[in-house]
Amino acid sequence: NTKIIMSRPTIQTTLLGRLGNQLFTYSATRVMALESGCQLVLTGDALERFHAKNRLGCFHLPDDVLFKEDKSFNCRQKIGYFMYLCLCRHKNICQIADIESKYQKLFHRFGLILNQEGYLKPMPLSKGSWYALGYFQSDKYFAKHEELIRKELTFRTELFSLDAVSLGLEIHSNPKSVCLHIRRGDYLNDPTFFVCDNIYYFRALKQMQELIPDATYYVFSDNIDGVRNLFSKYENLTFHYIDSKYTDQESLYLGSCGRNFIMTNSTFSWWMQYLSDNKNKVVLAPSRWYNTNNPCDIYQDNWMLVDTRIQRDV
């Protein structure tokens, strides 16, 4: 990739967050670049670039997608970005979304595409280079090119451990496999994101038992020992707890091998079920994505929603 010379206009973006977030940003900006005839450039400092290349390197990305050190604004983009930062100063996420919507045409004149939360219908891109910033967490950004995105986001399993590949084949070969993702860690102390408490998972398991009585559950979590204790009362169910030894990329691969899903409100969960090749999958998802009124357009039509309860006042 480093040998490719940029000879056409570019769309630059900085990959924010971890793997799930990065896949949304990649997919949205990949389609923007494709439809506008631009070259996609993924930017970041040395550490960000290393992690992004490491994570996205397990997919079949096209050769002309570049990883470039540091974002390079032109003068016009610098002015627009400074205006954006001034407008967003001391604003909450809902207010920022309103600013992005209200001033979308203005930001476009400065060569900026901005979307932190929810979905903002893209405007046609004129000739020239662009800088895109945000999480772009909606498949509406790439739905028209779903087949292409799925093809590019197939896993390069030759980069994974033999153990991971073997387990993936086992999960995929079981038509009653259910991948269950539970995120604890940073969510536990975050009043915005801690939506899925224990009761949510108990409800989801009850519903999944009714839909797939003999299911085998493959459990993914950042606190696997705690989850093992949580489900110890279910003596009649079969659980396999996925070891934390696997990388994020391998864990996402294993999750995508599932035939059915119990999600948490995490983009990692989202991509697990999205990258599954089971067209008849059962997907149980939380009825709320946030404990706040953050803009959200991440839900898909085939999901079955399980009630959640508010954890605390926010």
Short mmCIF file of C-alpha atoms in Angstrom, two decimals:
data_model
loop_
_atom_site.label_atom_id
_atom_site.label_comp_id
_atom_site.label_asym_id
_atom_site.label_seq_id
_atom_site.Cartn_x
_atom_site.Cartn_y
_atom_site.Cartn_z
CA ASN A 1 0.00 0.00 0.00
CA THR A 2 2.75 2.47 0.80
CA LYS A 3 3.98 2.34 -2.81
CA ILE A 4 0.71 3.63 -4.22
CA ILE A 5 0.87 7.27 -5.28
CA MET A 6 -2.24 9.32 -4.62
CA SER A 7 -3.10 10.75 -8.04
CA ARG A 8 -6.80 11.44 -7.50
CA PRO A 9 -8.90 13.31 -4.96
CA THR A 10 -9.10 11.68 -1.56
CA ILE A 11 -11.49 11.12 1.28
CA GLN A 12 -9.48 11.05 4.47
CA THR A 13 -10.88 9.71 7.72
CA THR A 14 -9.51 8.91 11.15
CA LEU A 15 -10.55 5.52 12.52
CA LEU A 16 -11.97 6.19 15.98
CA GLY A 17 -12.44 3.69 18.78
CA ARG A 18 -11.90 -0.04 18.53
CA LEU A 19 -12.72 -2.65 15.89
CA GLY A 20 -16.52 -2.37 15.81
CA ASN A 21 -16.44 1.41 15.54
CA GLN A 22 -13.68 1.31 12.96
CA LEU A 23 -15.64 -1.03 10.72
CA PHE A 24 -18.57 1.41 10.63
CA THR A 25 -16.26 4.29 9.73
CA TYR A 26 -14.47 2.23 7.10
CA SER A 27 -17.68 0.95 5.48
CA ALA A 28 -19.33 4.37 5.33
CA THR A 29 -16.31 6.21 3.96
CA ARG A 30 -15.44 3.35 1.59
CA VAL A 31 -18.81 3.83 -0.10
CA MET A 32 -18.41 7.63 -0.11
CA ALA A 33 -15.05 7.22 -1.85
CA LEU A 34 -16.42 4.68 -4.29
CA GLU A 35 -19.38 6.81 -5.32
CA SER A 36 -17.35 10.01 -5.64
CA GLY A 37 -14.36 8.52 -7.45
CA CYS A 38 -12.03 9.37 -4.57
CA GLN A 39 -9.28 7.37 -2.95
CA LEU A 40 -9.88 6.37 0.67
CA VAL A 41 -7.11 7.34 3.09
CA LEU A 42 -7.16 6.15 6.70
CA THR A 43 -5.19 8.48 8.92
CA GLY A 44 -3.91 8.63 12.48
CA ASP A 45 -0.77 8.98 14.52
CA ALA A 46 1.76 6.16 14.59
CA LEU A 47 0.03 4.19 17.36
CA GLU A 48 -3.47 4.65 15.92
CA ARG A 49 -2.21 3.64 12.49
CA PHE A 50 -0.51 0.54 13.86
CA HIS A 51 -3.66 -0.65 15.62
CA ALA A 52 -5.88 0.16 12.63
CA LYS A 53 -3.65 -1.71 10.20
CA ASN A 54 -3.41 -4.62 12.63
CA ARG A 55 -7.18 -4.83 13.06
CA LEU A 56 -8.26 -4.17 9.49
CA GLY A 57 -5.42 -6.21 8.06
CA CYS A 58 -7.42 -9.37 8.71
CA PHE A 59 -9.95 -8.34 6.05
CA HIS A 60 -9.72 -8.27 2.26
CA LEU A 61 -9.50 -4.50 1.85
CA PRO A 62 -8.74 -3.20 -1.66
CA ASP A 63 -5.12 -2.36 -2.43
CA ASP A 64 -5.78 1.32 -3.05
CA VAL A 65 -6.97 2.00 0.50
CA LEU A 66 -4.08 3.83 2.15
CA PHE A 67 -2.94 4.13 5.75
CA LYS A 68 -1.30 7.55 6.09
CA GLU A 69 0.45 9.23 8.99
CA ASP A 70 -1.53 12.15 10.39
CA LYS A 71 -4.49 13.83 8.77
CA SER A 72 -3.59 16.60 6.36
CA PHE A 73 -6.15 19.39 6.14
CA ASN A 74 -6.04 21.87 3.33
CA CYS A 75 -6.56 25.52 4.27
CA ARG A 76 -10.28 25.40 3.55
CA GLN A 77 -10.78 22.30 5.73
CA LYS A 78 -8.77 23.82 8.58
CA ILE A 79 -11.07 26.85 8.66
CA GLY A 80 -14.20 24.69 8.56
CA TYR A 81 -12.92 22.33 11.23
CA PHE A 82 -12.05 25.24 13.52
CA MET A 83 -15.60 26.58 13.08
CA TYR A 84 -16.99 23.13 13.89
CA LEU A 85 -14.93 22.84 17.07
CA CYS A 86 -16.06 26.31 18.18
CA LEU A 87 -19.72 25.50 17.56
CA CYS A 88 -19.46 22.18 19.42
CA ARG A 89 -17.60 23.53 22.44
CA HIS A 90 -19.36 22.59 25.70
CA LYS A 91 -22.18 20.88 23.76
CA ASN A 92 -23.60 17.44 24.50
CA ILE A 93 -23.89 14.76 21.84
CA CYS A 94 -27.50 15.64 20.96
CA GLN A 95 -26.60 19.29 20.49
CA ILE A 96 -23.60 18.31 18.35
CA ALA A 97 -25.88 16.18 16.15
CA ASP A 98 -28.17 19.18 15.69
CA ILE A 99 -25.18 21.33 14.70
CA GLU A 100 -24.00 18.71 12.19
CA SER A 101 -27.46 18.59 10.63
CA LYS A 102 -28.17 22.33 10.66
CA TYR A 103 -24.80 23.31 9.19
CA GLN A 104 -24.24 20.27 6.97
CA LYS A 105 -24.25 22.33 3.76
CA LEU A 106 -21.84 24.84 5.28
CA PHE A 107 -19.40 22.16 6.41
CA HIS A 108 -19.57 20.61 2.94
CA ARG A 109 -18.38 23.89 1.44
CA PHE A 110 -15.28 23.49 3.56
CA GLY A 111 -14.74 19.89 2.42
CA LEU A 112 -15.95 18.26 5.65
CA ILE A 113 -18.30 15.28 6.23
CA LEU A 114 -19.27 15.13 9.91
CA ASN A 115 -21.41 12.63 11.82
CA GLN A 116 -20.67 11.68 15.42
CA GLU A 117 -23.90 9.84 16.25
CA GLY A 118 -26.96 8.52 14.46
CA TYR A 119 -27.48 8.90 10.72
CA LEU A 120 -27.22 12.04 8.63
CA LYS A 121 -28.28 11.58 5.02
CA PRO A 122 -25.18 12.17 2.90
CA MET A 123 -25.09 15.02 0.43
CA PRO A 124 -23.63 14.50 -3.06
CA LEU A 125 -19.88 15.06 -3.04
CA SER A 126 -18.46 17.52 -5.55
CA LYS A 127 -15.03 17.10 -7.11
CA GLY A 128 -12.15 17.64 -4.74
CA SER A 129 -10.75 16.17 -1.54
CA TRP A 130 -12.73 15.60 1.65
CA TYR A 131 -12.20 14.88 5.32
CA ALA A 132 -14.75 12.68 7.08
CA LEU A 133 -14.97 12.57 10.87
CA GLY A 134 -17.36 10.53 13.00
CA TYR A 135 -18.59 7.07 13.87
CA PHE A 136 -21.18 6.78 11.05
CA GLN A 137 -23.04 4.08 12.98
CA SER A 138 -25.77 3.13 10.54
CA ASP A 139 -25.80 0.58 7.74
CA LYS A 140 -27.75 3.12 5.68
CA TYR A 141 -24.37 4.58 4.75
CA PHE A 142 -23.37 1.41 2.91
CA ALA A 143 -26.62 -0.54 2.34
CA LYS A 144 -26.57 0.12 -1.41
CA HIS A 145 -23.19 -1.59 -1.61
CA GLU A 146 -23.79 -4.30 0.97
CA GLU A 147 -22.45 -7.06 -1.27
CA LEU A 148 -19.17 -5.19 -1.78
CA ILE A 149 -18.75 -4.41 1.91
CA ARG A 150 -19.43 -8.00 2.89
CA LYS A 151 -16.89 -9.20 0.32
CA GLU A 152 -14.20 -6.82 1.56
CA LEU A 153 -14.95 -7.68 5.19
CA THR A 154 -14.49 -11.40 4.76
CA PHE A 155 -11.82 -12.67 7.13
CA ARG A 156 -8.31 -13.65 6.14
CA THR A 157 -8.40 -16.73 8.34
CA GLU A 158 -4.87 -17.69 7.31
CA LEU A 159 -3.76 -14.96 9.74
CA PHE A 160 -5.59 -16.58 12.66
CA SER A 161 -4.51 -19.36 14.97
CA LEU A 162 -5.43 -22.89 13.94
CA ASP A 163 -7.37 -23.16 17.19
CA ALA A 164 -9.53 -20.16 16.29
CA VAL A 165 -10.21 -21.44 12.78
CA SER A 166 -11.15 -24.88 14.10
CA LEU A 167 -13.54 -23.40 16.67
CA GLY A 168 -15.06 -21.16 14.00
CA LEU A 169 -15.82 -24.17 11.83
CA GLU A 170 -17.42 -25.90 14.82
CA ILE A 171 -19.66 -22.92 15.58
CA HIS A 172 -20.63 -22.45 11.94
CA SER A 173 -21.47 -26.12 11.41
CA ASN A 174 -23.99 -26.07 14.28
CA PRO A 175 -27.32 -24.75 12.93
CA LYS A 176 -28.45 -24.11 16.50
CA SER A 177 -25.42 -22.14 17.61
CA VAL A 178 -26.15 -18.87 19.39
CA CYS A 179 -23.40 -16.31 19.90
CA LEU A 180 -24.10 -14.37 23.07
CA HIS A 181 -22.08 -11.21 23.68
CA ILE A 182 -21.92 -9.55 27.09
CA ARG A 183 -19.94 -6.35 27.51
CA ARG A 184 -18.99 -5.35 31.02
CA GLY A 185 -15.70 -3.50 31.60
CA ASP A 186 -16.03 0.17 30.74
CA TYR A 187 -19.82 -0.08 30.36
CA LEU A 188 -20.41 -0.82 34.04
CA ASN A 189 -19.49 2.71 35.15
CA ASP A 190 -20.95 4.51 32.14
CA PRO A 191 -24.52 5.74 32.71
CA THR A 192 -25.02 6.23 28.98
CA PHE A 193 -24.00 2.77 27.80
CA PHE A 194 -24.83 0.45 30.71
CA VAL A 195 -28.20 -0.63 29.31
CA CYS A 196 -28.03 -4.42 29.39
CA ASP A 197 -28.14 -5.65 32.98
CA ASN A 198 -28.41 -9.28 34.10
CA ILE A 199 -32.19 -9.25 33.78
CA TYR A 200 -31.90 -8.36 30.09
CA TYR A 201 -29.78 -11.46 29.45
CA PHE A 202 -32.11 -13.67 31.47
CA ARG A 203 -35.03 -12.42 29.39
CA ALA A 204 -33.09 -12.95 26.17
CA LEU A 205 -32.15 -16.50 27.14
CA LYS A 206 -35.76 -17.30 27.97
CA GLN A 207 -36.91 -15.99 24.61
CA MET A 208 -34.16 -17.81 22.72
CA GLN A 209 -35.05 -21.08 24.49
CA GLU A 210 -38.59 -20.71 23.19
CA LEU A 211 -37.35 -20.01 19.66
CA ILE A 212 -34.48 -22.54 19.55
CA PRO A 213 -35.02 -25.04 22.39
CA ASP A 214 -31.81 -27.05 21.85
CA ALA A 215 -29.47 -24.15 21.20
CA THR A 216 -25.77 -24.23 22.04
CA TYR A 217 -24.56 -20.91 23.44
CA TYR A 218 -21.11 -19.54 22.64
CA VAL A 219 -20.46 -16.75 25.13
CA PHE A 220 -18.17 -13.78 24.44
CA SER A 221 -17.32 -11.28 27.17
CA ASP A 222 -14.61 -9.04 28.59
CA ASN A 223 -15.37 -10.64 31.98
CA ILE A 224 -15.79 -14.28 31.10
CA ASP A 225 -15.41 -15.58 34.69
CA GLY A 226 -18.15 -13.30 35.95
CA VAL A 227 -20.45 -14.37 33.13
CA ARG A 228 -19.72 -18.02 33.85
CA ASN A 229 -20.96 -17.46 37.41
CA LEU A 230 -23.97 -15.53 36.15
CA PHE A 231 -25.18 -18.43 34.02
CA SER A 232 -24.26 -21.22 36.45
CA LYS A 233 -27.93 -21.62 37.40
CA TYR A 234 -28.84 -22.73 33.87
CA GLU A 235 -27.98 -26.39 34.30
CA ASN A 236 -30.21 -27.41 31.40
CA LEU A 237 -28.45 -25.20 28.84
CA THR A 238 -25.17 -25.79 27.01
CA PHE A 239 -22.65 -22.96 27.25
CA HIS A 240 -19.20 -22.66 25.72
CA TYR A 241 -17.23 -19.72 27.10
CA ILE A 242 -14.87 -18.21 24.55
CA ASP A 243 -11.37 -17.81 25.94
CA SER A 244 -9.93 -14.32 26.25
CA LYS A 245 -6.73 -15.54 24.56
CA TYR A 246 -8.21 -14.70 21.16
CA THR A 247 -7.53 -11.33 19.56
CA ASP A 248 -10.36 -8.92 18.83
CA GLN A 249 -10.18 -9.93 15.19
CA GLU A 250 -10.36 -13.63 16.00
CA SER A 251 -13.23 -13.08 18.44
CA LEU A 252 -15.18 -11.15 15.82
CA TYR A 253 -14.54 -13.95 13.34
CA LEU A 254 -15.75 -16.55 15.84
CA GLY A 255 -18.86 -14.51 16.60
CA SER A 256 -19.65 -14.09 12.92
CA CYS A 257 -19.58 -17.88 12.53
CA GLY A 258 -22.68 -18.06 14.72
CA ARG A 259 -26.05 -18.94 13.25
CA ASN A 260 -28.08 -16.90 15.77
CA PHE A 261 -27.34 -14.09 18.20
CA ILE A 262 -28.06 -12.46 21.53
CA MET A 263 -26.61 -8.97 21.29
CA THR A 264 -25.53 -6.32 23.71
CA ASN A 265 -25.55 -2.62 22.81
CA SER A 266 -22.10 -2.76 21.28
CA THR A 267 -20.83 -2.23 17.75
CA PHE A 268 -18.79 -5.41 18.21
CA SER A 269 -22.08 -7.30 18.69
CA TRP A 270 -23.50 -5.51 15.68
CA TRP A 271 -20.75 -6.69 13.38
CA MET A 272 -20.87 -10.24 14.72
CA GLN A 273 -24.44 -10.64 13.55
CA TYR A 274 -24.02 -8.54 10.40
CA LEU A 275 -21.10 -10.61 9.08
CA SER A 276 -22.94 -13.88 9.67
CA ASP A 277 -23.88 -15.66 6.44
CA ASN A 278 -27.09 -17.11 7.91
CA LYS A 279 -29.94 -15.33 6.12
CA ASN A 280 -32.48 -16.83 8.54
CA LYS A 281 -30.66 -15.93 11.75
CA VAL A 282 -32.50 -15.06 14.93
CA VAL A 283 -31.14 -11.84 16.40
CA LEU A 284 -32.24 -10.72 19.86
CA ALA A 285 -31.21 -7.17 20.69
CA PRO A 286 -31.80 -4.70 23.55
CA SER A 287 -34.83 -2.46 23.13
CA ARG A 288 -32.67 0.59 23.83
CA TRP A 289 -29.13 1.33 22.67
CA TYR A 290 -28.48 4.17 25.11
CA ASN A 291 -29.80 5.25 28.49
CA THR A 292 -29.98 8.76 27.06
CA ASN A 293 -31.62 10.31 24.02
CA ASN A 294 -28.50 10.08 21.87
CA PRO A 295 -29.24 9.99 18.14
CA CYS A 296 -29.36 6.34 17.08
CA ASP A 297 -30.00 4.60 13.75
CA ILE A 298 -28.19 1.34 14.35
CA TYR A 299 -31.14 -1.06 14.52
CA GLN A 300 -31.95 -3.50 11.70
CA ASP A 301 -35.38 -4.63 10.61
CA ASN A 302 -34.83 -8.34 11.27
CA TRP A 303 -33.96 -7.90 14.95
CA MET A 304 -36.29 -9.03 17.71
CA LEU A 305 -36.15 -6.60 20.63
CA VAL A 306 -35.89 -7.66 24.26
CA ASP A 307 -37.01 -5.23 26.96
CA THR A 308 -34.34 -3.53 29.01
CA ARG A 309 -34.80 -1.54 32.15
CA ILE A 310 -33.22 1.78 33.03
CA GLN A 311 -30.22 1.28 35.28
CA ARG A 312 -30.02 4.70 36.87
CA ASP A 313 -31.18 8.24 36.39
CA VAL A 314 -29.16 10.08 33.74
#
